[in-house]
Amino acid sequence: MEYHIINAFTNAPFSGNPAGVCLPDSDLSEAQMQRIATENNLSETAFLVKKGDTRYGLRWFTPTTEVALCGHATLASAYVLFDERERNAEKLQFKTASGLLTVTRNGEWICLNLPAAPPEKCPSYPFITNTLGITPLVVYKSIDFMAVVENEATVRSIKPCFAAFETLVSEAGQEYAKHGLIVTAQGNECDFVSRYFAPNVGIPEDPVTGSAHCTLVPYWAKKLGKQTLTAQQLSARGGVLQCEDKGNRVLVSGQATRYLRGQINV
């Protein structure tokens, strides 16, 4: 099976978020995909199967579970297709658990058209404070929990206590058992910054999280009164995103670079 590792939301090696991209000739079983993703041990492994001219089935797996939406592995998948199999295409469509996703390219930038997930205020559950070691200014929930903190320096300084996530199910309800925690603040040299933690799905800290921006972009667009925003994710690897609020959709653009091209034998 053809296999790639692509660093998403960066144009440099050893940065951004590495995603595995598998291109089997036909659909694999869920058990097969999960075992491959566990073996790869990346934040997400994407599985692409062609369904039409420029339409593909796309599924994403962490080392422990399937997820309904993954931005960086979608960008990585599009990068492989534009570079290897769909060189003349300017648009791709992916049939996913989150609906039909459209991806376009503009030079070296790849733009994901994702469903917006505006956040709503919620209680500041103790597990959030215990995990972050600080009390957020305000807490929201959407696909994930989102803690807004004072400034960029605070986002950078957080050293999370992942054991506190074990209380998530009992405190916040079973529906949030597989979701993560976004921490965000206004940026110094960009519109906003963030970090993302999801140990409950096998990702202690995600390097760059496209899907988190489905929540971040509506929030910061309203907060800052801007439709177009620049963002940075402040993980150790780091990443840069160009974003646009389109109401019920969010445009998230990034660059990508190849780390590995190979073959998986199963």
C-alpha positions as YAML, in Angstrom:
chain: A
units: angstrom
residues:
- id: 1
  name: MET
  ca: [0.00, 0.00, 0.00]
- id: 2
  name: GLU
  ca: [1.36, 3.42, -0.96]
- id: 3
  name: TYR
  ca: [2.11, 5.50, 2.14]
- id: 4
  name: HIS
  ca: [3.27, 9.07, 2.79]
- id: 5
  name: ILE
  ca: [4.11, 11.19, 5.81]
- id: 6
  name: ILE
  ca: [3.34, 14.85, 5.16]
- id: 7
  name: ASN
  ca: [4.09, 17.73, 7.51]
- id: 8
  name: ALA
  ca: [1.00, 19.94, 7.39]
- id: 9
  name: PHE
  ca: [0.68, 23.68, 8.10]
- id: 10
  name: THR
  ca: [4.36, 24.30, 7.45]
- id: 11
  name: ASN
  ca: [6.78, 24.68, 4.54]
- id: 12
  name: ALA
  ca: [9.81, 23.38, 6.44]
- id: 13
  name: PRO
  ca: [10.91, 19.93, 7.61]
- id: 14
  name: PHE
  ca: [10.60, 18.89, 11.26]
- id: 15
  name: SER
  ca: [7.77, 21.34, 11.92]
- id: 16
  name: GLY
  ca: [4.00, 21.46, 11.46]
- id: 17
  name: ASN
  ca: [1.87, 18.39, 12.10]
- id: 18
  name: PRO
  ca: [2.94, 15.08, 10.53]
- id: 19
  name: ALA
  ca: [0.07, 13.02, 9.10]
- id: 20
  name: GLY
  ca: [0.15, 9.56, 7.60]
- id: 21
  name: VAL
  ca: [-1.61, 9.23, 4.24]
- id: 22
  name: CYS
  ca: [-2.50, 5.72, 3.04]
- id: 23
  name: LEU
  ca: [-3.77, 5.03, -0.50]
- id: 24
  name: PRO
  ca: [-5.18, 1.50, -0.62]
- id: 25
  name: ASP
  ca: [-6.61, 0.20, -3.89]
- id: 26
  name: SER
  ca: [-9.98, -0.46, -2.22]
- id: 27
  name: ASP
  ca: [-11.73, 0.12, 1.09]
- id: 28
  name: LEU
  ca: [-10.11, -1.48, 4.13]
- id: 29
  name: SER
  ca: [-11.98, -2.75, 7.16]
- id: 30
  name: GLU
  ca: [-12.23, -0.47, 10.16]
- id: 31
  name: ALA
  ca: [-10.11, -2.93, 12.15]
- id: 32
  name: GLN
  ca: [-7.36, -2.86, 9.50]
- id: 33
  name: MET
  ca: [-7.30, 0.94, 9.41]
- id: 34
  name: GLN
  ca: [-7.13, 1.17, 13.19]
- id: 35
  name: ARG
  ca: [-4.26, -1.30, 13.41]
- id: 36
  name: ILE
  ca: [-2.30, 0.60, 10.75]
- id: 37
  name: ALA
  ca: [-2.93, 3.94, 12.51]
- id: 38
  name: THR
  ca: [-1.81, 2.42, 15.82]
- id: 39
  name: GLU
  ca: [1.34, 1.09, 14.16]
- id: 40
  name: ASN
  ca: [2.06, 4.48, 12.54]
- id: 41
  name: ASN
  ca: [1.61, 6.22, 15.91]
- id: 42
  name: LEU
  ca: [1.02, 9.68, 14.43]
- id: 43
  name: SER
  ca: [-1.70, 12.07, 15.60]
- id: 44
  name: GLU
  ca: [-3.78, 10.94, 12.62]
- id: 45
  name: THR
  ca: [-3.49, 8.57, 9.71]
- id: 46
  name: ALA
  ca: [-5.73, 9.27, 6.72]
- id: 47
  name: PHE
  ca: [-7.10, 6.62, 4.35]
- id: 48
  name: LEU
  ca: [-7.98, 7.70, 0.79]
- id: 49
  name: VAL
  ca: [-9.96, 5.65, -1.72]
- id: 50
  name: LYS
  ca: [-10.92, 7.08, -5.11]
- id: 51
  name: LYS
  ca: [-14.69, 7.38, -5.68]
- id: 52
  name: GLY
  ca: [-14.87, 9.56, -8.82]
- id: 53
  name: ASP
  ca: [-12.90, 11.90, -11.07]
- id: 54
  name: THR
  ca: [-11.55, 14.09, -8.27]
- id: 55
  name: ARG
  ca: [-13.65, 12.69, -5.41]
- id: 56
  name: TYR
  ca: [-12.26, 10.45, -2.69]
- id: 57
  name: GLY
  ca: [-13.51, 8.69, 0.38]
- id: 58
  name: LEU
  ca: [-11.53, 9.91, 3.38]
- id: 59
  name: ARG
  ca: [-11.36, 8.56, 6.94]
- id: 60
  name: TRP
  ca: [-9.08, 9.56, 9.81]
- id: 61
  name: PHE
  ca: [-7.74, 7.47, 12.70]
- id: 62
  name: THR
  ca: [-5.68, 8.40, 15.75]
- id: 63
  name: PRO
  ca: [-3.58, 5.67, 17.39]
- id: 64
  name: THR
  ca: [-6.65, 4.69, 19.43]
- id: 65
  name: THR
  ca: [-9.87, 5.67, 17.60]
- id: 66
  name: GLU
  ca: [-11.54, 7.02, 14.46]
- id: 67
  name: VAL
  ca: [-12.35, 10.75, 14.46]
- id: 68
  name: ALA
  ca: [-15.11, 12.60, 12.63]
- id: 69
  name: LEU
  ca: [-12.95, 15.49, 11.39]
- id: 70
  name: CYS
  ca: [-9.23, 16.13, 11.02]
- id: 71
  name: GLY
  ca: [-7.92, 19.23, 9.30]
- id: 72
  name: HIS
  ca: [-4.19, 18.57, 9.07]
- id: 73
  name: ALA
  ca: [-4.59, 15.04, 7.68]
- id: 74
  name: THR
  ca: [-7.06, 16.41, 5.10]
- id: 75
  name: LEU
  ca: [-4.49, 19.01, 4.05]
- id: 76
  name: ALA
  ca: [-1.84, 16.27, 3.91]
- id: 77
  name: SER
  ca: [-4.12, 14.07, 1.80]
- id: 78
  name: ALA
  ca: [-4.80, 16.91, -0.62]
- id: 79
  name: TYR
  ca: [-1.06, 17.64, -0.87]
- id: 80
  name: VAL
  ca: [-0.35, 14.04, -1.89]
- id: 81
  name: LEU
  ca: [-3.13, 14.00, -4.49]
- id: 82
  name: PHE
  ca: [-2.22, 17.38, -6.01]
- id: 83
  name: ASP
  ca: [1.44, 16.33, -6.15]
- id: 84
  name: GLU
  ca: [1.07, 12.71, -7.26]
- id: 85
  name: ARG
  ca: [-2.31, 11.81, -8.77]
- id: 86
  name: GLU
  ca: [-4.38, 14.92, -9.54]
- id: 87
  name: ARG
  ca: [-1.71, 17.28, -10.85]
- id: 88
  name: ASN
  ca: [-4.07, 19.12, -13.19]
- id: 89
  name: ALA
  ca: [-6.86, 19.53, -10.64]
- id: 90
  name: GLU
  ca: [-7.48, 22.77, -8.75]
- id: 91
  name: LYS
  ca: [-10.23, 21.29, -6.54]
- id: 92
  name: LEU
  ca: [-10.76, 18.00, -4.72]
- id: 93
  name: GLN
  ca: [-13.77, 16.64, -2.87]
- id: 94
  name: PHE
  ca: [-13.65, 14.27, 0.09]
- id: 95
  name: LYS
  ca: [-16.59, 12.21, 1.28]
- id: 96
  name: THR
  ca: [-16.20, 12.07, 5.07]
- id: 97
  name: ALA
  ca: [-18.04, 11.53, 8.34]
- id: 98
  name: SER
  ca: [-18.38, 15.34, 8.50]
- id: 99
  name: GLY
  ca: [-19.99, 15.59, 5.07]
- id: 100
  name: LEU
  ca: [-18.51, 16.50, 1.72]
- id: 101
  name: LEU
  ca: [-15.34, 18.58, 2.17]
- id: 102
  name: THR
  ca: [-13.94, 20.68, -0.66]
- id: 103
  name: VAL
  ca: [-10.23, 21.48, -0.92]
- id: 104
  name: THR
  ca: [-8.67, 23.94, -3.37]
- id: 105
  name: ARG
  ca: [-5.14, 25.12, -4.01]
- id: 106
  name: ASN
  ca: [-3.60, 28.50, -4.64]
- id: 107
  name: GLY
  ca: [0.07, 28.14, -5.45]
- id: 108
  name: GLU
  ca: [1.76, 26.50, -2.48]
- id: 109
  name: TRP
  ca: [-1.25, 27.07, -0.21]
- id: 110
  name: ILE
  ca: [-4.01, 24.49, 0.20]
- id: 111
  name: CYS
  ca: [-7.41, 25.70, 1.42]
- id: 112
  name: LEU
  ca: [-9.80, 23.50, 3.41]
- id: 113
  name: ASN
  ca: [-13.51, 24.37, 3.42]
- id: 114
  name: LEU
  ca: [-14.70, 23.07, 6.80]
- id: 115
  name: PRO
  ca: [-17.96, 23.24, 8.79]
- id: 116
  name: ALA
  ca: [-17.98, 26.03, 11.37]
- id: 117
  name: ALA
  ca: [-18.50, 25.00, 14.99]
- id: 118
  name: PRO
  ca: [-19.10, 28.22, 16.98]
- id: 119
  name: PRO
  ca: [-18.59, 27.78, 20.73]
- id: 120
  name: GLU
  ca: [-21.03, 28.43, 23.56]
- id: 121
  name: LYS
  ca: [-20.14, 29.43, 27.10]
- id: 122
  name: CYS
  ca: [-20.09, 26.61, 29.62]
- id: 123
  name: PRO
  ca: [-19.06, 26.09, 33.26]
- id: 124
  name: SER
  ca: [-15.33, 26.11, 34.01]
- id: 125
  name: TYR
  ca: [-15.17, 22.48, 35.08]
- id: 126
  name: PRO
  ca: [-12.48, 21.71, 37.67]
- id: 127
  name: PHE
  ca: [-10.74, 19.31, 35.30]
- id: 128
  name: ILE
  ca: [-9.91, 22.25, 33.01]
- id: 129
  name: THR
  ca: [-8.21, 24.26, 35.74]
- id: 130
  name: ASN
  ca: [-6.51, 21.14, 37.08]
- id: 131
  name: THR
  ca: [-5.26, 20.19, 33.63]
- id: 132
  name: LEU
  ca: [-3.93, 23.64, 32.73]
- id: 133
  name: GLY
  ca: [-2.70, 24.67, 36.17]
- id: 134
  name: ILE
  ca: [-4.40, 28.07, 35.74]
- id: 135
  name: THR
  ca: [-7.92, 29.47, 35.82]
- id: 136
  name: PRO
  ca: [-9.09, 30.53, 32.34]
- id: 137
  name: LEU
  ca: [-10.79, 33.87, 31.75]
- id: 138
  name: VAL
  ca: [-13.77, 32.03, 30.23]
- id: 139
  name: VAL
  ca: [-14.57, 28.52, 29.00]
- id: 140
  name: TYR
  ca: [-16.59, 27.49, 25.94]
- id: 141
  name: LYS
  ca: [-17.61, 24.20, 24.40]
- id: 142
  name: SER
  ca: [-18.30, 23.07, 20.86]
- id: 143
  name: ILE
  ca: [-16.62, 20.10, 19.19]
- id: 144
  name: ASP
  ca: [-14.06, 20.54, 21.98]
- id: 145
  name: PHE
  ca: [-13.74, 22.59, 25.12]
- id: 146
  name: MET
  ca: [-12.03, 25.95, 24.60]
- id: 147
  name: ALA
  ca: [-10.33, 27.88, 27.39]
- id: 148
  name: VAL
  ca: [-9.54, 31.55, 26.72]
- id: 149
  name: VAL
  ca: [-6.55, 32.82, 28.70]
- id: 150
  name: GLU
  ca: [-4.96, 36.20, 29.26]
- id: 151
  name: ASN
  ca: [-2.22, 36.37, 26.62]
- id: 152
  name: GLU
  ca: [0.14, 34.53, 24.31]
- id: 153
  name: ALA
  ca: [2.75, 34.08, 27.02]
- id: 154
  name: THR
  ca: [0.22, 32.19, 29.14]
- id: 155
  name: VAL
  ca: [-0.60, 29.85, 26.25]
- id: 156
  name: ARG
  ca: [3.11, 29.14, 25.76]
- id: 157
  name: SER
  ca: [3.79, 28.51, 29.45]
- id: 158
  name: ILE
  ca: [1.12, 25.88, 30.12]
- id: 159
  name: LYS
  ca: [2.45, 22.49, 31.25]
- id: 160
  name: PRO
  ca: [-0.68, 20.33, 31.25]
- id: 161
  name: CYS
  ca: [-1.44, 17.64, 33.79]
- id: 162
  name: PHE
  ca: [-3.00, 14.95, 31.61]
- id: 163
  name: ALA
  ca: [-4.15, 12.85, 34.57]
- id: 164
  name: ALA
  ca: [-6.83, 15.50, 35.17]
- id: 165
  name: PHE
  ca: [-8.48, 14.52, 31.88]
- id: 166
  name: GLU
  ca: [-9.59, 11.28, 33.53]
- id: 167
  name: THR
  ca: [-12.35, 13.24, 35.28]
- id: 168
  name: LEU
  ca: [-13.74, 14.53, 31.97]
- id: 169
  name: VAL
  ca: [-16.46, 11.91, 31.57]
- id: 170
  name: SER
  ca: [-17.83, 12.19, 35.09]
- id: 171
  name: GLU
  ca: [-17.77, 15.99, 35.21]
- id: 172
  name: ALA
  ca: [-18.74, 17.00, 31.68]
- id: 173
  name: GLY
  ca: [-20.74, 14.04, 30.42]
- id: 174
  name: GLN
  ca: [-20.16, 11.04, 28.21]
- id: 175
  name: GLU
  ca: [-20.66, 13.04, 25.00]
- id: 176
  name: TYR
  ca: [-17.33, 14.80, 25.62]
- id: 177
  name: ALA
  ca: [-15.33, 11.69, 26.46]
- id: 178
  name: LYS
  ca: [-13.51, 11.70, 23.10]
- id: 179
  name: HIS
  ca: [-13.01, 15.45, 22.78]
- id: 180
  name: GLY
  ca: [-10.09, 17.66, 23.59]
- id: 181
  name: LEU
  ca: [-9.20, 21.01, 25.08]
- id: 182
  name: ILE
  ca: [-8.22, 24.12, 23.11]
- id: 183
  name: VAL
  ca: [-6.31, 26.90, 24.89]
- id: 184
  name: THR
  ca: [-6.24, 30.24, 23.10]
- id: 185
  name: ALA
  ca: [-5.40, 33.93, 23.42]
- id: 186
  name: GLN
  ca: [-4.91, 36.93, 21.17]
- id: 187
  name: GLY
  ca: [-1.53, 36.78, 19.45]
- id: 188
  name: ASN
  ca: [1.38, 39.18, 19.58]
- id: 189
  name: GLU
  ca: [2.30, 38.95, 15.88]
- id: 190
  name: CYS
  ca: [-0.83, 37.27, 14.54]
- id: 191
  name: ASP
  ca: [-4.54, 37.50, 15.31]
- id: 192
  name: PHE
  ca: [-4.70, 34.56, 17.72]
- id: 193
  name: VAL
  ca: [-2.67, 31.65, 19.03]
- id: 194
  name: SER
  ca: [-3.65, 28.27, 20.42]
- id: 195
  name: ARG
  ca: [-2.60, 24.87, 21.72]
- id: 196
  name: TYR
  ca: [-4.63, 21.66, 21.65]
- id: 197
  name: PHE
  ca: [-4.69, 18.69, 24.03]
- id: 198
  name: ALA
  ca: [-6.61, 15.44, 23.42]
- id: 199
  name: PRO
  ca: [-5.16, 12.58, 25.50]
- id: 200
  name: ASN
  ca: [-8.52, 10.80, 25.55]
- id: 201
  name: VAL
  ca: [-8.08, 9.98, 21.84]
- id: 202
  name: GLY
  ca: [-4.37, 9.21, 22.08]
- id: 203
  name: ILE
  ca: [-3.02, 12.72, 21.35]
- id: 204
  name: PRO
  ca: [-1.48, 14.34, 24.45]
- id: 205
  name: GLU
  ca: [-0.67, 17.54, 22.51]
- id: 206
  name: ASP
  ca: [-1.43, 17.92, 18.81]
- id: 207
  name: PRO
  ca: [1.22, 19.93, 16.93]
- id: 208
  name: VAL
  ca: [-1.25, 21.78, 14.65]
- id: 209
  name: THR
  ca: [-5.00, 21.18, 14.66]
- id: 210
  name: GLY
  ca: [-7.02, 22.25, 11.64]
- id: 211
  name: SER
  ca: [-10.35, 21.07, 13.08]
- id: 212
  name: ALA
  ca: [-9.90, 23.17, 16.23]
- id: 213
  name: HIS
  ca: [-10.04, 26.24, 14.00]
- id: 214
  name: CYS
  ca: [-13.65, 25.39, 13.15]
- id: 215
  name: THR
  ca: [-14.28, 26.74, 16.67]
- id: 216
  name: LEU
  ca: [-11.43, 29.21, 16.99]
- id: 217
  name: VAL
  ca: [-12.18, 31.16, 13.81]
- id: 218
  name: PRO
  ca: [-15.85, 32.00, 14.56]
- id: 219
  name: TYR
  ca: [-14.88, 33.05, 18.08]
- id: 220
  name: TRP
  ca: [-11.96, 35.30, 17.14]
- id: 221
  name: ALA
  ca: [-13.68, 36.70, 14.04]
- id: 222
  name: LYS
  ca: [-16.49, 37.96, 16.26]
- id: 223
  name: LYS
  ca: [-14.14, 39.04, 19.05]
- id: 224
  name: LEU
  ca: [-11.79, 40.98, 16.78]
- id: 225
  name: GLY
  ca: [-14.37, 42.13, 14.21]
- id: 226
  name: LYS
  ca: [-12.38, 40.57, 11.36]
- id: 227
  name: GLN
  ca: [-13.37, 38.06, 8.69]
- id: 228
  name: THR
  ca: [-9.83, 37.11, 7.64]
- id: 229
  name: LEU
  ca: [-7.37, 36.07, 10.34]
- id: 230
  name: THR
  ca: [-3.86, 34.68, 10.75]
- id: 231
  name: ALA
  ca: [-3.18, 32.08, 13.41]
- id: 232
  name: GLN
  ca: [-0.30, 30.19, 14.99]
- id: 233
  name: GLN
  ca: [-0.38, 26.98, 16.99]
- id: 234
  name: LEU
  ca: [2.27, 27.15, 19.69]
- id: 235
  name: SER
  ca: [3.27, 23.51, 20.05]
- id: 236
  name: ALA
  ca: [6.95, 22.56, 20.04]
- id: 237
  name: ARG
  ca: [6.77, 21.94, 16.28]
- id: 238
  name: GLY
  ca: [4.53, 24.94, 15.57]
- id: 239
  name: GLY
  ca: [2.35, 25.80, 12.61]
- id: 240
  name: VAL
  ca: [0.88, 28.74, 10.66]
- id: 241
  name: LEU
  ca: [-2.69, 28.99, 9.35]
- id: 242
  name: GLN
  ca: [-4.56, 31.53, 7.25]
- id: 243
  name: CYS
  ca: [-8.26, 31.53, 8.13]
- id: 244
  name: GLU
  ca: [-11.52, 33.09, 6.97]
- id: 245
  name: ASP
  ca: [-14.91, 33.17, 8.64]
- id: 246
  name: LYS
  ca: [-17.65, 32.37, 6.10]
- id: 247
  name: GLY
  ca: [-20.63, 32.06, 8.44]
- id: 248
  name: ASN
  ca: [-21.56, 28.39, 8.58]
- id: 249
  name: ARG
  ca: [-18.22, 27.43, 6.97]
- id: 250
  name: VAL
  ca: [-14.59, 28.14, 7.83]
- id: 251
  name: LEU
  ca: [-11.73, 28.37, 5.34]
- id: 252
  name: VAL
  ca: [-8.43, 27.14, 6.77]
- id: 253
  name: SER
  ca: [-5.34, 27.35, 4.57]
- id: 254
  name: GLY
  ca: [-1.84, 26.02, 5.08]
- id: 255
  name: GLN
  ca: [1.25, 24.78, 3.34]
- id: 256
  name: ALA
  ca: [2.71, 21.29, 3.50]
- id: 257
  name: THR
  ca: [5.93, 19.43, 2.84]
- id: 258
  name: ARG
  ca: [6.74, 15.76, 2.32]
- id: 259
  name: TYR
  ca: [8.83, 13.88, 4.87]
- id: 260
  name: LEU
  ca: [8.46, 10.31, 3.57]
- id: 261
  name: ARG
  ca: [7.19, 8.32, 0.62]
- id: 262
  name: GLY
  ca: [7.06, 4.56, 1.09]
- id: 263
  name: GLN
  ca: [5.07, 1.35, 1.19]
- id: 264
  name: ILE
  ca: [3.20, -0.42, 3.95]
- id: 265
  name: ASN
  ca: [3.18, -4.21, 3.83]
- id: 266
  name: VAL
  ca: [0.14, -5.79, 5.48]
...
